PDB file of C-alpha atoms in Angstrom:
ATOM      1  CA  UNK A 248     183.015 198.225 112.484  1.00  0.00           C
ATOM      2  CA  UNK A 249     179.729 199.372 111.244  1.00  0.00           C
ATOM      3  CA  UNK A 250     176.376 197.640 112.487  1.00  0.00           C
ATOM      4  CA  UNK A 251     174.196 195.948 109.952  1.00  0.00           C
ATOM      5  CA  UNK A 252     170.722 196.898 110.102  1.00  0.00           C
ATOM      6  CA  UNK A 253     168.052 194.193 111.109  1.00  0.00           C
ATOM      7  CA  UNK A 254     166.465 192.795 108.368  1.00  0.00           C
ATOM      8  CA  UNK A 255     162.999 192.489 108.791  1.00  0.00           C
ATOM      9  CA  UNK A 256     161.626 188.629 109.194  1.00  0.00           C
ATOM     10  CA  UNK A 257     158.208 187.406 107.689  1.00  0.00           C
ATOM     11  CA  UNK A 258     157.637 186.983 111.554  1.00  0.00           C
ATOM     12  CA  UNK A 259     157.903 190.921 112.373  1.00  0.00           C
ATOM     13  CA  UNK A 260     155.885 191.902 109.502  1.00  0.00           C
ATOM     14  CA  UNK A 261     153.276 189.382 110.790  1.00  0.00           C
ATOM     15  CA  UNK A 262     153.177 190.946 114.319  1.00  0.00           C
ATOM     16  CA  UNK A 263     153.299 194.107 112.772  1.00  0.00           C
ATOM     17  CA  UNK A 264     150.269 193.612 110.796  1.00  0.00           C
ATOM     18  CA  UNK A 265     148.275 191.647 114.119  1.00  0.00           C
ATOM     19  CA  UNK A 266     149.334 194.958 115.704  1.00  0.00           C
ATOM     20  CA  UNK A 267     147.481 197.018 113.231  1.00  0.00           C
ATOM     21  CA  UNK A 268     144.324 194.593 112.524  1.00  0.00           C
ATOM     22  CA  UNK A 269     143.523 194.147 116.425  1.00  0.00           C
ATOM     23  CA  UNK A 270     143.505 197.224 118.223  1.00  0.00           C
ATOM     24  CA  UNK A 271     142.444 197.332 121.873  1.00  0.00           C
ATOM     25  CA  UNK A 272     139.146 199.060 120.512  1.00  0.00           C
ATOM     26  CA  UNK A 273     136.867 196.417 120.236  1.00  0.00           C
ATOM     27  CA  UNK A 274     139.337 193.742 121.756  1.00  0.00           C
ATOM     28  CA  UNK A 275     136.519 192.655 124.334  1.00  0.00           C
ATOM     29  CA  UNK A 276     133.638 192.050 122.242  1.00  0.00           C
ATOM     30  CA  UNK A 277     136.193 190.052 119.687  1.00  0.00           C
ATOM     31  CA  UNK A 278     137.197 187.732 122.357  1.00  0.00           C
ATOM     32  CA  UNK A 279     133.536 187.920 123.533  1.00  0.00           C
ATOM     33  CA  UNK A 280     132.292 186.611 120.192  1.00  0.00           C
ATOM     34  CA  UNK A 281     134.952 183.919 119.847  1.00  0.00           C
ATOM     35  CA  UNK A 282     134.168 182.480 122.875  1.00  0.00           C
ATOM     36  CA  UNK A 283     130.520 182.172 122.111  1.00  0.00           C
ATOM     37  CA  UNK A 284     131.429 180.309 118.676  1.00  0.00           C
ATOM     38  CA  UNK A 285     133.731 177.999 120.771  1.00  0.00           C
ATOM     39  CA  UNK A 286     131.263 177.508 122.959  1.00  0.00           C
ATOM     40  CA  UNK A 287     128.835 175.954 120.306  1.00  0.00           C
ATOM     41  CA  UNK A 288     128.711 171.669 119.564  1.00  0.00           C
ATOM     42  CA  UNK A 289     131.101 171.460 116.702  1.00  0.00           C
ATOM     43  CA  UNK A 290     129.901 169.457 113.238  1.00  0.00           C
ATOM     44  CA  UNK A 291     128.687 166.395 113.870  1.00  0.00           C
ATOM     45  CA  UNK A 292     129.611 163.925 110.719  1.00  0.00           C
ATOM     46  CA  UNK A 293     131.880 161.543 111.399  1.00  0.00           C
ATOM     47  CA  UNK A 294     135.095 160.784 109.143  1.00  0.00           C
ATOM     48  CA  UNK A 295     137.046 157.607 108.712  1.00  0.00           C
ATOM     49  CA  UNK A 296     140.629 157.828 109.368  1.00  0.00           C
ATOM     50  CA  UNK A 297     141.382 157.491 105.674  1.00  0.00           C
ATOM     51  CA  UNK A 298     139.027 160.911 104.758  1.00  0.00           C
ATOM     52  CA  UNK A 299     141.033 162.851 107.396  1.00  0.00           C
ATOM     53  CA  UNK A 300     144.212 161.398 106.009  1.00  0.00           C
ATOM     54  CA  UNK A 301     143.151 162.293 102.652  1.00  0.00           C
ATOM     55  CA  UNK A 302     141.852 165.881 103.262  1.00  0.00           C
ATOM     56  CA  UNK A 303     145.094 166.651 105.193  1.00  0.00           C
ATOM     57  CA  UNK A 304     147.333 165.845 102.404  1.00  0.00           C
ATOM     58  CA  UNK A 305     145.168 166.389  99.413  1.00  0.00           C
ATOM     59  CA  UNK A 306     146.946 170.287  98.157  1.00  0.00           C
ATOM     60  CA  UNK A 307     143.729 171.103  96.185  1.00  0.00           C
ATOM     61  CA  UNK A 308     141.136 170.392  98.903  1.00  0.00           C
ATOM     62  CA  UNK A 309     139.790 173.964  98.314  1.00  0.00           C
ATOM     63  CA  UNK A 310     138.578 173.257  95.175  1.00  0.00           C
ATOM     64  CA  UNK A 311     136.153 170.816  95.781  1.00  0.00           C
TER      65      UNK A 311
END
């Protein structure tokens, strides 16, 4: 009996194309620059329970 070739996932083609975006070249000052942004205070509104709820679910949230 003959083998059936692997058909490609959406998850291969995703590590595939993280594979071709981040090279080691560069991979220090990326991670480097991410951990200065997470480093920074984040925003500082505060939402209601009912905004976050809203955001979440609302599909068109982009838009605004």
């Amino acid at each position: 009996m003959a083998k059936r070739a692997r058909k490609e996932t959406p998850k291969d083609k995703l590590a595939e194309l993280k594979a071709k975006h981040f090279t080691r070249k560069g991979r220090k000052e990326r991670i480097a620059k991410a951990l200065e942004i997470l480093s920074q205070p984040g925003p500082t509104f505060k939402l209601d329970r009912e905004t976050w709820i809203w955001a979440a679910q609302d599909a068109d949230i982009e838009d605004i």
